[in-house]
Amino acid sequence: MYLYLILNIGSFIIPFLYSFHKKMRFIKQWKTVLLSIFCIAIFFIAWDVVFTAEGIWGFNKEYHLPYLIAGLPIEEILFFFCIPYASIFIHYSLQYFKPSMLLPEKATKNLTLLLALIIVLVLIFNTNKWYTLVNCTLLVVSLMLGFSFGLQLLRRFYISFLIILIPFFIVNGILTGSFIEEPVVWYNNEENLGIRIFTIPVEDIGYAFNLLFLIVLLNEQLKKTKLSVARIKLYSGLLIGF
């Protein structure tokens, strides 16, 4: 009954504790990071509510607490805060400790366009599968947003996402049935490609990319906005002084 809750807490606790690291001080970014996670989580939770209601996926009551919000286990809602926080922490840790670890800009552009093309082709031939349709559509949007407004972010995010995939395969593998008798989260294979990596639907990788990259993209925009406001206040003060 507590497995899903344990996975959430276990994924969150170590990144949370290391957020107070005396050098990195990730806590200094909490205002924009937490706001970004909350904003993106609202969209994904709404998506989750609809897909759960339609039977596109669902949850095994043997592995979660008997408390539901809009048809979702409370652990599922926690998932959209605990897992993104842990993953975003990995991304910014890489940025702090390995600032020069970036893909070349040209390679990033080419990779983004190639991925978008592949996803569009998958989308065209699978418009009758709801998980594939919605996920691929959002993935194309995410990639194009990155290409247009966040190319420098993608140069690092592609690398950090590969690292994030290591704990992702462990946690999501357990959620989808690896190492346990039944999955915590089950999927209606009529609504996805039916391709699994171990027990994980291949769409889940795109889902994770969407969730995490949109948070990073929003966080960086919020940081810029905060900086702009600070500058406006500074310039206003100088003008008043004159």
mmCIF file of C-alpha atoms in Angstrom:
data_model
loop_
_atom_site.group_PDB
_atom_site.id
_atom_site.type_symbol
_atom_site.label_atom_id
_atom_site.label_comp_id
_atom_site.label_asym_id
_atom_site.label_seq_id
_atom_site.Cartn_x
_atom_site.Cartn_y
_atom_site.Cartn_z
ATOM 1 C CA MET A 1 0.000 0.000 0.000
ATOM 2 C CA TYR A 2 2.871 2.379 0.674
ATOM 3 C CA LEU A 3 5.064 1.556 -2.336
ATOM 4 C CA TYR A 4 4.085 4.575 -4.457
ATOM 5 C CA LEU A 5 4.516 6.910 -1.494
ATOM 6 C CA ILE A 6 7.926 5.407 -0.685
ATOM 7 C CA LEU A 7 9.066 5.904 -4.293
ATOM 8 C CA ASN A 8 8.032 9.561 -4.190
ATOM 9 C CA ILE A 9 9.734 10.280 -0.890
ATOM 10 C CA GLY A 10 12.809 8.222 -1.753
ATOM 11 C CA SER A 11 13.268 10.124 -5.031
ATOM 12 C CA PHE A 12 12.815 13.511 -3.376
ATOM 13 C CA ILE A 13 14.663 13.293 -0.072
ATOM 14 C CA ILE A 14 18.321 13.176 -1.197
ATOM 15 C CA PRO A 15 18.056 16.036 -3.765
ATOM 16 C CA PHE A 16 16.142 18.034 -1.151
ATOM 17 C CA LEU A 17 18.867 17.570 1.472
ATOM 18 C CA TYR A 18 21.608 18.402 -1.034
ATOM 19 C CA SER A 19 19.752 21.582 -1.972
ATOM 20 C CA PHE A 20 21.395 23.116 1.101
ATOM 21 C CA HIS A 21 24.898 22.297 -0.176
ATOM 22 C CA LYS A 22 27.090 25.190 0.969
ATOM 23 C CA LYS A 23 28.577 25.756 -2.495
ATOM 24 C CA MET A 24 25.694 25.159 -4.887
ATOM 25 C CA ARG A 25 22.935 26.504 -2.594
ATOM 26 C CA PHE A 26 20.108 25.305 -4.824
ATOM 27 C CA ILE A 27 17.701 26.742 -2.252
ATOM 28 C CA LYS A 28 18.443 30.173 -3.730
ATOM 29 C CA GLN A 29 16.461 29.108 -6.796
ATOM 30 C CA TRP A 30 13.498 27.753 -4.862
ATOM 31 C CA LYS A 31 11.139 30.659 -5.612
ATOM 32 C CA THR A 32 11.287 30.271 -9.376
ATOM 33 C CA VAL A 33 11.849 26.492 -9.387
ATOM 34 C CA LEU A 34 8.878 25.710 -7.147
ATOM 35 C CA LEU A 35 6.637 28.132 -9.031
ATOM 36 C CA SER A 36 7.664 26.540 -12.346
ATOM 37 C CA ILE A 37 7.033 23.033 -11.032
ATOM 38 C CA PHE A 38 3.615 24.087 -9.714
ATOM 39 C CA CYS A 39 2.533 25.753 -12.980
ATOM 40 C CA ILE A 40 3.543 22.827 -15.190
ATOM 41 C CA ALA A 41 2.161 20.308 -12.682
ATOM 42 C CA ILE A 42 -1.299 21.868 -12.975
ATOM 43 C CA PHE A 43 -1.399 21.067 -16.693
ATOM 44 C CA PHE A 44 -0.077 17.519 -16.261
ATOM 45 C CA ILE A 45 -2.424 16.763 -13.377
ATOM 46 C CA ALA A 46 -5.391 17.924 -15.483
ATOM 47 C CA TRP A 47 -4.167 15.668 -18.300
ATOM 48 C CA ASP A 48 -3.824 12.844 -15.787
ATOM 49 C CA VAL A 49 -7.361 13.320 -14.478
ATOM 50 C CA VAL A 50 -8.848 13.078 -17.985
ATOM 51 C CA PHE A 51 -6.807 10.045 -19.044
ATOM 52 C CA THR A 52 -7.546 8.228 -15.793
ATOM 53 C CA ALA A 53 -11.263 8.891 -16.170
ATOM 54 C CA GLU A 54 -11.148 7.593 -19.756
ATOM 55 C CA GLY A 55 -9.283 4.415 -18.768
ATOM 56 C CA ILE A 56 -6.187 5.248 -20.797
ATOM 57 C CA TRP A 57 -4.191 4.473 -17.686
ATOM 58 C CA GLY A 58 -5.017 3.732 -14.071
ATOM 59 C CA PHE A 59 -3.659 2.784 -10.663
ATOM 60 C CA ASN A 60 -3.440 -0.422 -8.669
ATOM 61 C CA LYS A 61 -5.102 0.239 -5.315
ATOM 62 C CA GLU A 62 -2.866 -2.374 -3.685
ATOM 63 C CA TYR A 63 0.089 0.025 -3.944
ATOM 64 C CA HIS A 64 -1.338 3.401 -2.939
ATOM 65 C CA LEU A 65 -3.255 4.952 -0.060
ATOM 66 C CA PRO A 66 -7.067 4.892 -0.302
ATOM 67 C CA TYR A 67 -7.340 8.657 -0.732
ATOM 68 C CA LEU A 68 -8.243 10.137 -4.112
ATOM 69 C CA ILE A 69 -8.358 13.694 -5.409
ATOM 70 C CA ALA A 70 -10.277 14.103 -8.686
ATOM 71 C CA GLY A 71 -9.901 10.367 -9.183
ATOM 72 C CA LEU A 72 -6.136 10.382 -8.655
ATOM 73 C CA PRO A 73 -4.273 8.803 -5.717
ATOM 74 C CA ILE A 74 -2.578 11.461 -3.619
ATOM 75 C CA GLU A 75 0.736 9.782 -4.468
ATOM 76 C CA GLU A 76 0.101 10.461 -8.150
ATOM 77 C CA ILE A 77 -0.306 14.158 -7.415
ATOM 78 C CA LEU A 78 2.842 14.124 -5.285
ATOM 79 C CA PHE A 79 4.631 12.519 -8.241
ATOM 80 C CA PHE A 80 4.369 15.782 -10.203
ATOM 81 C CA PHE A 81 6.241 17.631 -7.462
ATOM 82 C CA CYS A 82 8.688 15.084 -6.033
ATOM 83 C CA ILE A 83 10.022 13.611 -9.273
ATOM 84 C CA PRO A 84 10.405 16.938 -11.130
ATOM 85 C CA TYR A 85 12.193 18.479 -8.147
ATOM 86 C CA ALA A 86 14.676 15.606 -8.002
ATOM 87 C CA SER A 87 15.199 15.691 -11.773
ATOM 88 C CA ILE A 88 15.574 19.460 -12.032
ATOM 89 C CA PHE A 89 18.089 19.309 -9.199
ATOM 90 C CA ILE A 90 20.194 16.922 -11.318
ATOM 91 C CA HIS A 91 20.020 19.333 -14.262
ATOM 92 C CA TYR A 92 21.158 22.349 -12.234
ATOM 93 C CA SER A 93 23.807 20.324 -10.425
ATOM 94 C CA LEU A 94 25.303 19.502 -13.811
ATOM 95 C CA GLN A 95 25.149 23.185 -14.722
ATOM 96 C CA TYR A 96 26.925 24.170 -11.499
ATOM 97 C CA PHE A 97 29.610 21.493 -11.299
ATOM 98 C CA LYS A 98 30.158 20.927 -15.051
ATOM 99 C CA PRO A 99 29.414 24.292 -16.683
ATOM 100 C CA SER A 100 31.327 23.451 -19.859
ATOM 101 C CA MET A 101 29.422 20.211 -20.499
ATOM 102 C CA LEU A 102 27.339 21.360 -23.470
ATOM 103 C CA LEU A 103 26.429 19.996 -26.862
ATOM 104 C CA PRO A 104 27.693 22.081 -29.790
ATOM 105 C CA GLU A 105 25.044 24.530 -30.948
ATOM 106 C CA LYS A 106 24.874 23.158 -34.488
ATOM 107 C CA ALA A 107 24.519 19.585 -33.221
ATOM 108 C CA THR A 108 21.762 20.720 -30.860
ATOM 109 C CA LYS A 109 19.844 22.356 -33.712
ATOM 110 C CA ASN A 110 20.198 19.312 -35.947
ATOM 111 C CA LEU A 111 19.237 16.895 -33.169
ATOM 112 C CA THR A 112 16.174 18.957 -32.246
ATOM 113 C CA LEU A 113 14.935 19.126 -35.832
ATOM 114 C CA LEU A 114 15.598 15.419 -36.378
ATOM 115 C CA LEU A 115 13.709 14.455 -33.212
ATOM 116 C CA ALA A 116 10.813 16.729 -34.172
ATOM 117 C CA LEU A 117 10.636 15.131 -37.627
ATOM 118 C CA ILE A 118 10.628 11.605 -36.194
ATOM 119 C CA ILE A 119 7.950 12.510 -33.656
ATOM 120 C CA VAL A 120 5.776 14.108 -36.366
ATOM 121 C CA LEU A 121 5.997 10.930 -38.451
ATOM 122 C CA VAL A 122 5.041 8.798 -35.434
ATOM 123 C CA LEU A 123 2.183 11.183 -34.768
ATOM 124 C CA ILE A 124 0.838 11.067 -38.335
ATOM 125 C CA PHE A 125 0.560 7.276 -38.309
ATOM 126 C CA ASN A 126 -0.894 6.965 -34.794
ATOM 127 C CA THR A 127 -3.603 9.592 -34.478
ATOM 128 C CA ASN A 128 -5.989 6.906 -33.181
ATOM 129 C CA LYS A 129 -3.924 6.281 -30.026
ATOM 130 C CA TRP A 130 -4.667 8.912 -27.422
ATOM 131 C CA TYR A 131 -1.519 8.650 -25.298
ATOM 132 C CA THR A 132 0.696 8.677 -28.373
ATOM 133 C CA LEU A 133 -1.285 11.505 -29.975
ATOM 134 C CA VAL A 134 -1.291 13.895 -27.011
ATOM 135 C CA ASN A 135 2.226 13.064 -25.888
ATOM 136 C CA CYS A 136 3.784 13.399 -29.338
ATOM 137 C CA THR A 137 1.924 16.631 -30.055
ATOM 138 C CA LEU A 138 3.209 18.174 -26.835
ATOM 139 C CA LEU A 139 6.695 16.821 -27.523
ATOM 140 C CA VAL A 140 6.832 18.574 -30.893
ATOM 141 C CA VAL A 141 5.672 21.785 -29.197
ATOM 142 C CA SER A 142 8.332 21.403 -26.477
ATOM 143 C CA LEU A 143 11.089 20.809 -29.020
ATOM 144 C CA MET A 144 10.035 23.787 -31.128
ATOM 145 C CA LEU A 145 9.838 26.021 -28.067
ATOM 146 C CA GLY A 146 13.324 24.891 -27.198
ATOM 147 C CA PHE A 147 14.559 25.443 -30.749
ATOM 148 C CA SER A 148 13.049 28.947 -30.890
ATOM 149 C CA PHE A 149 13.511 30.246 -27.359
ATOM 150 C CA GLY A 150 15.706 27.844 -25.420
ATOM 151 C CA LEU A 151 18.432 26.512 -27.682
ATOM 152 C CA GLN A 152 21.118 27.196 -25.100
ATOM 153 C CA LEU A 153 19.049 25.311 -22.525
ATOM 154 C CA LEU A 154 18.730 22.337 -24.860
ATOM 155 C CA ARG A 155 22.516 22.211 -25.250
ATOM 156 C CA ARG A 156 22.730 21.193 -21.605
ATOM 157 C CA PHE A 157 19.322 19.617 -21.115
ATOM 158 C CA TYR A 158 19.891 16.840 -23.656
ATOM 159 C CA ILE A 159 22.907 15.754 -21.605
ATOM 160 C CA SER A 160 21.256 16.100 -18.205
ATOM 161 C CA PHE A 161 18.164 14.268 -19.481
ATOM 162 C CA LEU A 162 20.301 11.250 -20.351
ATOM 163 C CA ILE A 163 21.551 11.246 -16.760
ATOM 164 C CA ILE A 164 18.022 11.722 -15.421
ATOM 165 C CA LEU A 165 16.923 8.672 -17.422
ATOM 166 C CA ILE A 166 18.972 6.435 -15.091
ATOM 167 C CA PRO A 167 16.803 7.028 -11.978
ATOM 168 C CA PHE A 168 13.804 7.399 -14.309
ATOM 169 C CA PHE A 169 14.157 3.813 -15.543
ATOM 170 C CA ILE A 170 14.449 2.579 -11.970
ATOM 171 C CA VAL A 171 11.468 4.472 -10.529
ATOM 172 C CA ASN A 172 9.230 4.253 -13.582
ATOM 173 C CA GLY A 173 10.244 0.652 -14.081
ATOM 174 C CA ILE A 174 8.923 -0.210 -10.627
ATOM 175 C CA LEU A 175 5.762 1.827 -11.213
ATOM 176 C CA THR A 176 5.058 -0.053 -14.441
ATOM 177 C CA GLY A 177 5.681 -3.507 -12.970
ATOM 178 C CA SER A 178 9.400 -4.243 -12.916
ATOM 179 C CA PHE A 179 10.509 -6.236 -9.855
ATOM 180 C CA ILE A 180 6.955 -6.469 -8.452
ATOM 181 C CA GLU A 181 4.005 -8.800 -9.087
ATOM 182 C CA GLU A 182 1.657 -6.203 -10.603
ATOM 183 C CA PRO A 183 2.214 -2.649 -11.900
ATOM 184 C CA VAL A 184 1.461 0.346 -9.713
ATOM 185 C CA VAL A 185 0.387 2.213 -12.858
ATOM 186 C CA TRP A 186 -1.241 0.239 -15.668
ATOM 187 C CA TYR A 187 -1.719 1.340 -19.291
ATOM 188 C CA ASN A 188 -4.343 0.555 -21.896
ATOM 189 C CA ASN A 189 -2.119 -0.632 -24.744
ATOM 190 C CA GLU A 190 -4.829 0.209 -27.280
ATOM 191 C CA GLU A 191 -3.979 3.875 -26.639
ATOM 192 C CA ASN A 192 -0.193 3.692 -27.029
ATOM 193 C CA LEU A 193 2.352 2.195 -29.424
ATOM 194 C CA GLY A 194 2.619 -1.003 -27.408
ATOM 195 C CA ILE A 195 6.415 -0.677 -27.379
ATOM 196 C CA ARG A 196 7.976 -1.197 -23.961
ATOM 197 C CA ILE A 197 11.486 -0.616 -22.676
ATOM 198 C CA PHE A 198 11.509 -3.287 -19.991
ATOM 199 C CA THR A 199 8.005 -2.565 -18.612
ATOM 200 C CA ILE A 200 7.960 1.151 -19.489
ATOM 201 C CA PRO A 201 5.870 2.396 -22.442
ATOM 202 C CA VAL A 202 8.196 4.203 -24.837
ATOM 203 C CA GLU A 203 5.887 7.239 -24.702
ATOM 204 C CA ASP A 204 6.859 7.736 -21.056
ATOM 205 C CA ILE A 205 10.298 8.950 -22.139
ATOM 206 C CA GLY A 206 8.705 11.738 -24.183
ATOM 207 C CA TYR A 207 6.317 12.416 -21.318
ATOM 208 C CA ALA A 208 9.255 12.871 -18.938
ATOM 209 C CA PHE A 209 11.038 15.127 -21.433
ATOM 210 C CA ASN A 210 7.948 17.312 -21.794
ATOM 211 C CA LEU A 211 7.400 17.589 -18.059
ATOM 212 C CA LEU A 212 10.990 18.404 -17.165
ATOM 213 C CA PHE A 213 12.041 20.589 -20.094
ATOM 214 C CA LEU A 214 8.946 22.783 -19.808
ATOM 215 C CA ILE A 215 9.749 23.308 -16.123
ATOM 216 C CA VAL A 216 13.358 24.266 -16.905
ATOM 217 C CA LEU A 217 12.252 26.557 -19.742
ATOM 218 C CA LEU A 218 9.681 28.302 -17.539
ATOM 219 C CA ASN A 219 12.143 28.562 -14.660
ATOM 220 C CA GLU A 220 14.710 30.301 -16.837
ATOM 221 C CA GLN A 221 12.081 32.728 -18.122
ATOM 222 C CA LEU A 222 11.001 33.528 -14.557
ATOM 223 C CA LYS A 223 14.614 34.143 -13.562
ATOM 224 C CA LYS A 224 14.995 36.582 -16.461
ATOM 225 C CA THR A 225 11.766 38.335 -15.525
ATOM 226 C CA LYS A 226 12.954 38.682 -11.947
ATOM 227 C CA LEU A 227 16.240 40.121 -13.191
ATOM 228 C CA SER A 228 14.420 42.569 -15.457
ATOM 229 C CA VAL A 229 12.244 43.781 -12.585
ATOM 230 C CA ALA A 230 15.332 44.279 -10.446
ATOM 231 C CA ARG A 231 16.958 46.339 -13.201
ATOM 232 C CA ILE A 232 13.850 48.460 -13.658
ATOM 233 C CA LYS A 233 13.851 49.249 -9.943
ATOM 234 C CA LEU A 234 17.549 50.102 -10.080
ATOM 235 C CA TYR A 235 17.170 52.399 -13.083
ATOM 236 C CA SER A 236 14.093 54.039 -11.540
ATOM 237 C CA GLY A 237 16.051 54.727 -8.381
ATOM 238 C CA LEU A 238 18.883 56.279 -10.356
ATOM 239 C CA LEU A 239 16.474 58.517 -12.296
ATOM 240 C CA ILE A 240 14.780 59.638 -9.100
ATOM 241 C CA GLY A 241 18.216 60.385 -7.662
ATOM 242 C CA PHE A 242 18.995 62.659 -10.590
#
